Coordinates of C-alpha atoms and ligand atoms in Angstrom, one line a residue:
Chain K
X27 CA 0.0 0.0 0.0
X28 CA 1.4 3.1 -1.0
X29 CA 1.4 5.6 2.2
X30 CA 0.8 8.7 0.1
X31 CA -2.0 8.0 -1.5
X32 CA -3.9 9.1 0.9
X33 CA -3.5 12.2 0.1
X34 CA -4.9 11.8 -3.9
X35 CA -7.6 14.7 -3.0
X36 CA -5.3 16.7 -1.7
X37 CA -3.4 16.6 -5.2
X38 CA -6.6 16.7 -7.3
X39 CA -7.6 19.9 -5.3
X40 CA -4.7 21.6 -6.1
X41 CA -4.7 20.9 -9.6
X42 CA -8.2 21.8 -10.2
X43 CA -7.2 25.6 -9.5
X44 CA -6.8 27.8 -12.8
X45 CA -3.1 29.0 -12.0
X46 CA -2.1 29.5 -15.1
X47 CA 1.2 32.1 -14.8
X48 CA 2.3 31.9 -11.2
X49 CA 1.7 29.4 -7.9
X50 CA 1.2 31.2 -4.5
X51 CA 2.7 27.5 -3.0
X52 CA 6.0 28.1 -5.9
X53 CA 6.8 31.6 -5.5
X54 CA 10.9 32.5 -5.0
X55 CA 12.0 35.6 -3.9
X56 CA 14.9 36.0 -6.4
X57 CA 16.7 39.3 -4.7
X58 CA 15.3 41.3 -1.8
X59 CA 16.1 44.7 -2.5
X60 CA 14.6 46.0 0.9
X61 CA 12.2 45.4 3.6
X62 CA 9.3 46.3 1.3
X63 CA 10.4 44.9 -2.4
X64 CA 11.4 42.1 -4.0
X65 CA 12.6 41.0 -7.5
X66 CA 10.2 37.3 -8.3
X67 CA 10.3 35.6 -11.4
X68 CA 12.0 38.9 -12.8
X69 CA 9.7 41.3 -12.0
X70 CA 10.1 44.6 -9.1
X71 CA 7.4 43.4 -7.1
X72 CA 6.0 45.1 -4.0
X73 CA 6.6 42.7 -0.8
X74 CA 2.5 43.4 1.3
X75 CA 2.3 39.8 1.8
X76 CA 5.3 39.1 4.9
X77 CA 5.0 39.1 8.6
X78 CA 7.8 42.1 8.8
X79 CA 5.7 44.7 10.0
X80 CA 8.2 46.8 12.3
X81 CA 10.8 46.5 9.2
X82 CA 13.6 45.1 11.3
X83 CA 15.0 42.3 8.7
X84 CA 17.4 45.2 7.7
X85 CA 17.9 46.7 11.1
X86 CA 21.4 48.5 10.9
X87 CA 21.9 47.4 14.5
X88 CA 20.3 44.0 14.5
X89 CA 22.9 43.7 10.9
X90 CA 25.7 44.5 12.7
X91 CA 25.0 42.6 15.8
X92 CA 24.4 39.6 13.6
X93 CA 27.9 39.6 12.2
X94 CA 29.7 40.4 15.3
X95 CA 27.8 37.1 16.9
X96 CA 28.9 34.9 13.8
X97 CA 32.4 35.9 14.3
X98 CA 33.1 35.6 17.6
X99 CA 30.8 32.8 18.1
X100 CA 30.7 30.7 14.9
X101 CA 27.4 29.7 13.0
X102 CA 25.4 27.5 15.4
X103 CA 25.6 26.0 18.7
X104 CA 25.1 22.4 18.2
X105 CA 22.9 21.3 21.0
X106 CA 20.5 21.6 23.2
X107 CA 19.3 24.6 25.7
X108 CA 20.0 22.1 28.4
X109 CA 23.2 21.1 27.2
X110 CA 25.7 22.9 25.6
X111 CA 23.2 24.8 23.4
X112 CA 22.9 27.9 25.9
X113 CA 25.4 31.0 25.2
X114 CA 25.7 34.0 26.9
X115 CA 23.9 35.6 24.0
X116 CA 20.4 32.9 25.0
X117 CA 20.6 34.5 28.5
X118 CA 20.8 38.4 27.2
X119 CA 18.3 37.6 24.9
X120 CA 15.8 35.7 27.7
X121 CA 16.8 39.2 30.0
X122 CA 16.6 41.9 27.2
X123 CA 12.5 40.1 26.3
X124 CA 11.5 39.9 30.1
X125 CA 12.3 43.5 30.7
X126 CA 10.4 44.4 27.6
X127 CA 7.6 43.1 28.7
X128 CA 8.1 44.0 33.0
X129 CA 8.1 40.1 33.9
X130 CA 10.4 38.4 35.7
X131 CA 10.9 34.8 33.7
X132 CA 11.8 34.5 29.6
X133 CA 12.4 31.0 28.1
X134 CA 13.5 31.4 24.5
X135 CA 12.4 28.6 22.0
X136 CA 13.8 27.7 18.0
X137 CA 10.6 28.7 17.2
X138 CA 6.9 30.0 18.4
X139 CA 5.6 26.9 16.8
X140 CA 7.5 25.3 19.6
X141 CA 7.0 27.7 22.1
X142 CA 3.2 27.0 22.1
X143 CA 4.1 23.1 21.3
X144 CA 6.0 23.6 24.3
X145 CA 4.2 25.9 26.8
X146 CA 0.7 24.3 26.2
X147 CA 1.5 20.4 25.9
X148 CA 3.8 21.3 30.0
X149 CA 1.3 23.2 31.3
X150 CA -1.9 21.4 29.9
X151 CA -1.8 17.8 32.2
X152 CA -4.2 14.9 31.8
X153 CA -6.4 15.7 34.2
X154 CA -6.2 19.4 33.2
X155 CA -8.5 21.4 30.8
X156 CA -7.5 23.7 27.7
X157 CA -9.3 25.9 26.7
X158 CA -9.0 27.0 23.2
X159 CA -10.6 29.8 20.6
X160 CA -11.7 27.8 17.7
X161 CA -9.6 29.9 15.1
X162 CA -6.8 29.6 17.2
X163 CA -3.0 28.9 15.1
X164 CA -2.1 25.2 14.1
X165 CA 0.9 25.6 16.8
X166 CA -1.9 26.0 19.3
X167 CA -4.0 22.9 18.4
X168 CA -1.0 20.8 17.7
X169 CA 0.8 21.9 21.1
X170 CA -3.1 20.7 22.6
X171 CA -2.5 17.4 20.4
X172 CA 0.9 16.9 21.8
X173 CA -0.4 17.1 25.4
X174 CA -2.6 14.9 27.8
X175 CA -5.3 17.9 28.4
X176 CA -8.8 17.8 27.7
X177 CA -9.5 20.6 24.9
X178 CA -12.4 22.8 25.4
X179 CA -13.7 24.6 22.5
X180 CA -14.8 28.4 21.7
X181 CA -16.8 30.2 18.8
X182 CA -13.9 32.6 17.8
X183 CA -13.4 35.6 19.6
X184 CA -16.8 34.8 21.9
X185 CA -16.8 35.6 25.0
X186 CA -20.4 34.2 26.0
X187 CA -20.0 30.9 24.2
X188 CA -16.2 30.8 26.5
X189 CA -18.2 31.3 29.5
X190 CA -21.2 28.8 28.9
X191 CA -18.5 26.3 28.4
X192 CA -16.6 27.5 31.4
X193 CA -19.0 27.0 33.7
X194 CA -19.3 23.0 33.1
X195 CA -16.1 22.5 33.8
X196 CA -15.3 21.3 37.5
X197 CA -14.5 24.1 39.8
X198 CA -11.2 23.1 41.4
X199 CA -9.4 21.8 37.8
X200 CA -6.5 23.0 36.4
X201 CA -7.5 25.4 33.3
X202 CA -5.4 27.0 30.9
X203 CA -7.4 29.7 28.9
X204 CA -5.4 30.1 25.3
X205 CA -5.9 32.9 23.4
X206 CA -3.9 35.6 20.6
X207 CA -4.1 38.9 20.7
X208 CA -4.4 39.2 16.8
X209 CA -5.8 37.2 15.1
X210 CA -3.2 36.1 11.8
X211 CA -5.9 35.8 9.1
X212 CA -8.4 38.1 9.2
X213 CA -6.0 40.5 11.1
X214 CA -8.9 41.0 14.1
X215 CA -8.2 41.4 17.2
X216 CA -9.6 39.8 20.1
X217 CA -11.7 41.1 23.6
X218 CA -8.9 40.3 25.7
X219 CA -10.2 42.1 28.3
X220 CA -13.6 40.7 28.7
X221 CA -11.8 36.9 27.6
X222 CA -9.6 37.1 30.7
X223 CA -11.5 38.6 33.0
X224 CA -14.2 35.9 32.5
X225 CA -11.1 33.2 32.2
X226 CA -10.0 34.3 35.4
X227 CA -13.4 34.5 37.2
X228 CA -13.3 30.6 36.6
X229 CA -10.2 30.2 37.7
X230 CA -8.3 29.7 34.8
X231 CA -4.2 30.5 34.5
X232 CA -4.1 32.7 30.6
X233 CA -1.3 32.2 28.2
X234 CA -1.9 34.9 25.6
X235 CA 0.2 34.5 21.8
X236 CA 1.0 38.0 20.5
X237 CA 2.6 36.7 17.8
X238 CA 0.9 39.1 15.7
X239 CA 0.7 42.3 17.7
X240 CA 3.8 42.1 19.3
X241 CA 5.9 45.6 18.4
X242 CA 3.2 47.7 17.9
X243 CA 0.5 47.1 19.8
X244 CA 0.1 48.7 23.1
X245 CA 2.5 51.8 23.9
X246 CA 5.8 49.5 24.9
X247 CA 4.5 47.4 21.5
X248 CA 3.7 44.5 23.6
X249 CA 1.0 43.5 22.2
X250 CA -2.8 44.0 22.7
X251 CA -3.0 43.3 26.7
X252 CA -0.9 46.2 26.8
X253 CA -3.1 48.3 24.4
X254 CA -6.6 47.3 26.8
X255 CA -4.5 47.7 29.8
X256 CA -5.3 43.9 30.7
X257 CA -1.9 42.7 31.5
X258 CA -2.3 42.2 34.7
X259 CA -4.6 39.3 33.7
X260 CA -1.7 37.1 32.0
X261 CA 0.2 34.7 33.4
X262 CA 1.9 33.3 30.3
X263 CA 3.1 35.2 26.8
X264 CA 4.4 33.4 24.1
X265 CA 5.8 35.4 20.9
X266 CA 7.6 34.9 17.5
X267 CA 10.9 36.9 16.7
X268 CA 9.7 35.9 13.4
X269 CA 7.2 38.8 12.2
X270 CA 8.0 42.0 13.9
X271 CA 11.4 41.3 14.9
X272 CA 12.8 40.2 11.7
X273 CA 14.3 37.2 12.5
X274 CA 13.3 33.2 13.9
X275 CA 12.5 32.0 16.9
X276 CA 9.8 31.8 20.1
X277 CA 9.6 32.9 23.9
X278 CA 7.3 32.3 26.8
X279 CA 7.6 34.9 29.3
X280 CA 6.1 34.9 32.9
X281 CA 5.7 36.4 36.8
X282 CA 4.9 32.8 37.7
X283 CA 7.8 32.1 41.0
X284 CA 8.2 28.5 39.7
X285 CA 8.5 29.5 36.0
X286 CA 12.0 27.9 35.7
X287 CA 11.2 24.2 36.1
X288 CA 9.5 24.3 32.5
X289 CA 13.0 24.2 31.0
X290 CA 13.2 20.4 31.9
X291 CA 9.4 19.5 31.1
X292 CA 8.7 20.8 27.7
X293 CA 10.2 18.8 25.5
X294 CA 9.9 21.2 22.3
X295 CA 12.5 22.9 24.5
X296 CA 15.0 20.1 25.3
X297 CA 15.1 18.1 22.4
X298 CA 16.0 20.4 19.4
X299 CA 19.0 22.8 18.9
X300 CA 19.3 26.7 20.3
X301 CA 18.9 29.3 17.7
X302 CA 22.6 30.3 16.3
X303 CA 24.4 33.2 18.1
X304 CA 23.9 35.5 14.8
X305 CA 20.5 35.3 15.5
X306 CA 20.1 35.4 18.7
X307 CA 22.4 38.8 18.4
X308 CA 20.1 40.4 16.1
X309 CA 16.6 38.9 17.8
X310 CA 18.2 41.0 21.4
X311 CA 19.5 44.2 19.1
X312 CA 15.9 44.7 17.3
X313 CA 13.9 44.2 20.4
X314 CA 16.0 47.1 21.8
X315 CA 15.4 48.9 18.5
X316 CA 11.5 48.3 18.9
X317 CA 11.7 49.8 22.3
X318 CA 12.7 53.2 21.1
X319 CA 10.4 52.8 18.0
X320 CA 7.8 55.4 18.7
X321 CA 7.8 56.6 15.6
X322 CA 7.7 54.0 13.4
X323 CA 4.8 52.0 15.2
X324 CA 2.7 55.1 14.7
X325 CA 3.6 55.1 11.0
X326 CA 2.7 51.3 10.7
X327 CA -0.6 52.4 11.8
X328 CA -1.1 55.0 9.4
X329 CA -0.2 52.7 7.1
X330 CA -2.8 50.2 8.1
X331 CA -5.3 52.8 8.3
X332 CA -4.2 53.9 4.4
X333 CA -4.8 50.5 3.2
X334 CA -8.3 50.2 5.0
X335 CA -9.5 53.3 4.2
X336 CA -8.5 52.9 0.4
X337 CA -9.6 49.6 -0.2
X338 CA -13.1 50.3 1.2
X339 CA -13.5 53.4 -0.9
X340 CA -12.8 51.4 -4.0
X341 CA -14.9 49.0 -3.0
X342 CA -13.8 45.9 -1.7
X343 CA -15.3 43.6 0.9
X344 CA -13.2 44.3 3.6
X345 CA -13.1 41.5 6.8
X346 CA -12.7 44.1 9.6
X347 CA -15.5 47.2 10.0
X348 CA -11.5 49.1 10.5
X349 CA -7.6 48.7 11.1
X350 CA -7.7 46.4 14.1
X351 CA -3.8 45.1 12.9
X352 CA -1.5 46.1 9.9
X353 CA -3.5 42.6 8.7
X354 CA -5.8 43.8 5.8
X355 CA -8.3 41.2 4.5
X356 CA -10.4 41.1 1.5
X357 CA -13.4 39.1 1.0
X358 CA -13.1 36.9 -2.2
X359 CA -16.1 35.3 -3.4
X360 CA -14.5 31.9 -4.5
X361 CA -11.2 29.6 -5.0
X362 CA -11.8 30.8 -8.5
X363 CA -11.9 34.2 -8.2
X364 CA -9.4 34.5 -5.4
X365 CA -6.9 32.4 -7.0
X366 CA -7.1 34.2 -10.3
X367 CA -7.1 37.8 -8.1
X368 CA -4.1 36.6 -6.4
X369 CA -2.0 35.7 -10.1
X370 CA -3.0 39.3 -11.8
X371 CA -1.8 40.9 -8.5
X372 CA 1.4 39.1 -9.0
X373 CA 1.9 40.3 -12.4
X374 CA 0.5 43.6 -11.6
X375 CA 3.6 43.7 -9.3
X376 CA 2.4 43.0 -5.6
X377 CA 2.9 40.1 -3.4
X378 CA -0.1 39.6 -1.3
X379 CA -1.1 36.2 0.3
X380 CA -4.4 34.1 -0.9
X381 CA -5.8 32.5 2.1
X382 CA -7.8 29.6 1.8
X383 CA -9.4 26.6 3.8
X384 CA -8.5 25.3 6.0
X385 CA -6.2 28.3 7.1
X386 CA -8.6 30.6 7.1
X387 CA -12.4 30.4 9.2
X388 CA -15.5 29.5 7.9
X389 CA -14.7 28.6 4.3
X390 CA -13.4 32.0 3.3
X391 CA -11.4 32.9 0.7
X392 CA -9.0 35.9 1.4
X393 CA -6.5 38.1 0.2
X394 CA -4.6 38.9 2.7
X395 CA -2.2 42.2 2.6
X396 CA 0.1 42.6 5.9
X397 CA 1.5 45.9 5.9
X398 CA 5.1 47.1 6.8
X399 CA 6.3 50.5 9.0
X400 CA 8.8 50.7 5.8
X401 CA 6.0 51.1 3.5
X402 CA 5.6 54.8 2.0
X403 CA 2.3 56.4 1.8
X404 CA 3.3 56.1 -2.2
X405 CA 3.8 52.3 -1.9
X406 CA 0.1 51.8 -0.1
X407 CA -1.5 54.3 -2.8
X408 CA 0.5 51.9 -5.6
X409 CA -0.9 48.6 -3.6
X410 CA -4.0 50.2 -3.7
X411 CA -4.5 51.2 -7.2
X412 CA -3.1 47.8 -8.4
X413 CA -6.0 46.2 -6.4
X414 CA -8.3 48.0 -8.0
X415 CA -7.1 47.5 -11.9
X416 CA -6.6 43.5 -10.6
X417 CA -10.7 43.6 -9.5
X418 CA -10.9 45.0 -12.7
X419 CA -8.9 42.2 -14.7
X420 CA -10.4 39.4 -13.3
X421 CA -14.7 41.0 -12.8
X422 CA -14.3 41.1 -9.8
X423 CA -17.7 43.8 -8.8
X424 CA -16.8 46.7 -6.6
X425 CA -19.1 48.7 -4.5
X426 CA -17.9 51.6 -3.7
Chain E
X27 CA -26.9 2.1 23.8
X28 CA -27.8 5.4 23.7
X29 CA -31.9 5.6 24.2
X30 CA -34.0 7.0 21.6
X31 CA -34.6 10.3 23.4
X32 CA -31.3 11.2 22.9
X33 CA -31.2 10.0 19.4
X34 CA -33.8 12.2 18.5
X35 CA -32.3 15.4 20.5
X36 CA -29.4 14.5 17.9
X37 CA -31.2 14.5 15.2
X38 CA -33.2 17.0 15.6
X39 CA -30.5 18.8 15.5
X40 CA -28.5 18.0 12.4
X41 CA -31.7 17.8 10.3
X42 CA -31.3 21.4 9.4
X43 CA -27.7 20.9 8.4
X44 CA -28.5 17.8 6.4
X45 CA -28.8 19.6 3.0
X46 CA -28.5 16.1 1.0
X47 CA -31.2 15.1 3.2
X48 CA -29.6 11.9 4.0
X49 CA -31.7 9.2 6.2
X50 CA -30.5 10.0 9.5
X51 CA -30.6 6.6 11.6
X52 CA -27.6 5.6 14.8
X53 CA -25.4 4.2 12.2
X54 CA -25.4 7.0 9.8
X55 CA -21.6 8.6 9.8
X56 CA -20.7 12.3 9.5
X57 CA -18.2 12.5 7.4
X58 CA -19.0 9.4 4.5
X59 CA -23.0 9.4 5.0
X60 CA -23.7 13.5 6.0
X61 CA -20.5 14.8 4.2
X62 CA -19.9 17.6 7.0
X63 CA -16.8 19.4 6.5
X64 CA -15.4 19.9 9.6
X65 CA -16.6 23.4 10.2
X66 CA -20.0 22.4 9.9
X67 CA -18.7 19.8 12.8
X68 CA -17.7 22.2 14.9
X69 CA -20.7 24.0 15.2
X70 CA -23.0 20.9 15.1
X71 CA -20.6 20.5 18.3
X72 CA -21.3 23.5 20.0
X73 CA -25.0 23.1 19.9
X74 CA -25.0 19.3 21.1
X75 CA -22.9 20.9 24.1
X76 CA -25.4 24.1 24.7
X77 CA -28.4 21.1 24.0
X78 CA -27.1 18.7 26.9
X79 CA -25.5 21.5 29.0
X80 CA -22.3 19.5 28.5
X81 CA -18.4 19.8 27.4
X82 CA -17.6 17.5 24.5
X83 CA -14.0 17.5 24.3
X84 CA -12.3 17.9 21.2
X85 CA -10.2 15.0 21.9
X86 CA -13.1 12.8 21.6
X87 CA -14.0 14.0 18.4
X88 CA -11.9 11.4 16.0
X89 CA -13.7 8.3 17.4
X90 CA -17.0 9.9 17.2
X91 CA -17.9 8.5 13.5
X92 CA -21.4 7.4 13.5
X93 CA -24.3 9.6 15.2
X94 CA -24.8 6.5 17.9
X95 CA -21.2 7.2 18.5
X96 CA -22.1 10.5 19.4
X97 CA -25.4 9.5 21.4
X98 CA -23.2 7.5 23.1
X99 CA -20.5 9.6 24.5
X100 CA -22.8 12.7 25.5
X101 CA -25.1 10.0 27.9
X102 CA -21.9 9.0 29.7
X103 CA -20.9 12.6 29.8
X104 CA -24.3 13.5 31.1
X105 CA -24.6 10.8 33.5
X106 CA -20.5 11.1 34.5
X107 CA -21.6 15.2 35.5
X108 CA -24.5 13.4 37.9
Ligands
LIG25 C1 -0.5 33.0 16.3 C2 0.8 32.4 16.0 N1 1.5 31.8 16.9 C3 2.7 31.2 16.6 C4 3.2 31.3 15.4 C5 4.5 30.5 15.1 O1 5.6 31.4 14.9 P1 7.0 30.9 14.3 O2 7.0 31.4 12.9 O3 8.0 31.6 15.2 O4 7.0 29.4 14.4 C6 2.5 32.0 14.4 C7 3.2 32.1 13.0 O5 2.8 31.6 12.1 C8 1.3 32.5 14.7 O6 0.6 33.1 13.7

């Protein structure tokens, strides 16, 4: 029996899509010329489809810090955390993220994939409860799969369907409430303070993945339970240096006193390697930049708030009412439509990203445009304009 | 065996999903007999939970293939919560 055919309708669904020019799952970046364009398949294309929001992949600081790390430390450190894979760098990095966020404990993962693997599948114990948002990230629903917990369902982003299922539970269990501050798909954000407040009247610990809002949300750019003034109300973050801080990797940060003893229980933490001193060198110089970033956070949003503002004039279906996140979705009636929107927007010179099932809630079909502090005013006027000739292209009906 | 009373509670409340209208009996499946996709699952889910005032882990859901399956689990949940 042949292993992979199982996944024969997987294959046949991907074929029956009318790419005819470009494939969103093929695309190479052949030069990055900066934070905000790219040269693919030959063409100057304008990058409103990555996760780089703050701009720090170019970071002059975060650069130089990078190259500084390689040479005095060499290109990777071989092991484990628990073993020879901590540096001095993995410790100034672990200090430099709890300070940002005023907590006392940082564990830095490879990844955030692993960091939720990780933090969830430790904390979440067999006779323990998760609690989950239906339209939560795959690393949150795999790090429930990897654990002994039983996983407790919400309608997304609904705080009266949490509590009805709240109260069934037994009073004195363990609960871990899960929830992100932004949502990555739709770019909304979620009612963090009404979700935790109700989480905590049931006696629930919070771990709260601002993977997506981290840098600019809240006036530090902590994320959104900085921006509701709801911190107080989380006992666990976990976060990506992958979006707004240009590089790879996860944390977990915490008050919790016995914090520490995680670092021999989660076992996306022990058995993989550190991240490479280069990176971990220019993770710890562009948090520092974010700090100071005032000014650029507030661009980002103007930016965000460009994008919205033009795309609902000209006429698209837009998934938020306004800018919740620099995440800007648009409604797209079909696989069809969307997947031919997304091709005539490639050639019309801008990467965004088609978002389909099962990524994406309730069926949808999304383009999904994630904008960057870097971005000009001129660049968001372009992305809009090329939308608009692309709705054209492919009859795609406007009401503006 | 789960008793009629629940069976019918269950039925009742897929009926208005069942577009194919598909005889619904205790061995009908969801995903081969109803052809759910998965997010019509989830919220046939949430309304057997709000229904029987229960929680219906989602661990459970991947043995839960035929609608006795599901009859099944939600009368030991019930009478577990007693
Ligand atoms: C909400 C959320 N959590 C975690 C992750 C994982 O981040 P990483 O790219 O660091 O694995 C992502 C990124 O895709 C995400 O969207």
């Amino acid at each position: 029996m042949d292993l992979l055919d199982k996944f024969d309708a997987t294959v046949a669904l991907r074929a029956s899509l009318p790419f005819e020019n470009a494939d969103p799952f093929k695309v190479v970046m052949q030069e990055i010329i900066s934070e905000t364009e790219a040269i693919i398949d030959g063409r100057h294309t304008i990058l409103a489809g990555t996760n780089n929001y703050m701009g720090m992949t170019f970071n002059e600081d975060a650069l130089a810090a990078a190259k500084k790390a390689i040479d005095d430390f060499g290109t990777g450190t071989t092991g484990s955390r628990v073993l020879n894979g901590t540096y001095n760098g993995h410790k100034a990095l672990e200090a430099t993220i709890a300070d940002f966020y005023g907590m006392e404990h940082c564990m830095v993962f490879s990844t955030g994939y692993q960091a939720n693997l990780g933090m969830i599948s430790a904390l979440g114990g067999k006779d323990d409860f998760v609690i989950i948002d239906a339209d939560s990230h795959a690393s949150i629903y795999d790090g429930c799969s990897m654990g002994n917990a039983t996983i407790v369902r919400f309608k997304h982003n609904d705080v009266e369907n949490m509590e009805r299922r709240l109260k069934r539970l037994p009073e004195g269990a363990g609960k871990l409430l899960v929830v992100e501050g932004i949502y990555s798909m739709l770019g909304d954000a979620a009612p963090l303070k009404e979700l935790l407040e109700v989480g905590k009247k049931y006696g629930c610990m919070t771990l709260v993945d601002e993977a997506h809002s981290m840098g600019f949300c809240g006036e530090n750019g902590r994320g959104v339970a900085e921006q509701l003034g709801v911190e107080h109300l989380v006992d666990f973050y976990v976060g990506t240096f992958s979006k707004s801080v240009g590089t790879i990797g996860g944390f977990a940060v915490s008050n919790h006193p016995k914090f520490d003893v995680l670092r021999f229980v989660t076992r996306p933490y022990i058995f993989t390697a550190s991240l490479p001193p280069s990176v971990v060198a220019s993770a710890t110089a562009s948090i520092e930049a974010i700090k100071r970033s005032g000014n650029r956070r507030a661009h980002l949003w103007e930016n965000a708030r460009q994008l919205h503002a033009g795309l609902k004039k000209a006429g698209f279906d837009l998934a938020t009412p306004e800018a919740q996140s620099p995440i800007i979705a648009v409604h797209l009636p079909d696989a069809m439509v969307g997947t031919r929107f997304w091709e005539t927007l490639l050639l019309e010179g801008v990467y965004a990203n088609m978002a389909a099932p099962p990524a994406t809630p309730a069926g949808m079909f999304l383009m999904r445009v994630s904008v960057c502090a870097q971005h000009t005013s001129e660049q968001i006027d372009e992305i809009i304009k090329r939308f608009t000739i692309t709705a054209n292209k492919v009859g795609l009906e406007l009401k503006p | 065996m789960a008793s009629t009373q629940t069976l019918e509670k269950i039925y009742d409340l897929i009926a208005p999903l069942n577009k194919r209208g598909i005889e619904l009996t205790p061995e009908t499946t969801f995903a081969a007999g109803l052809q759910l996709d998965s997010l019509t699952v989830m919220d046939l889910v949430a309304e057997i939970e709000d229904e029987f005032d229960i929680v219906l882990p989602l661990n459970l859901l991947p043995n839960l293939e035929t609608i006795e399956d599901v009859a099944n689990a939600v009368e030991k949940i019930v009478s577990e919560g007693n």
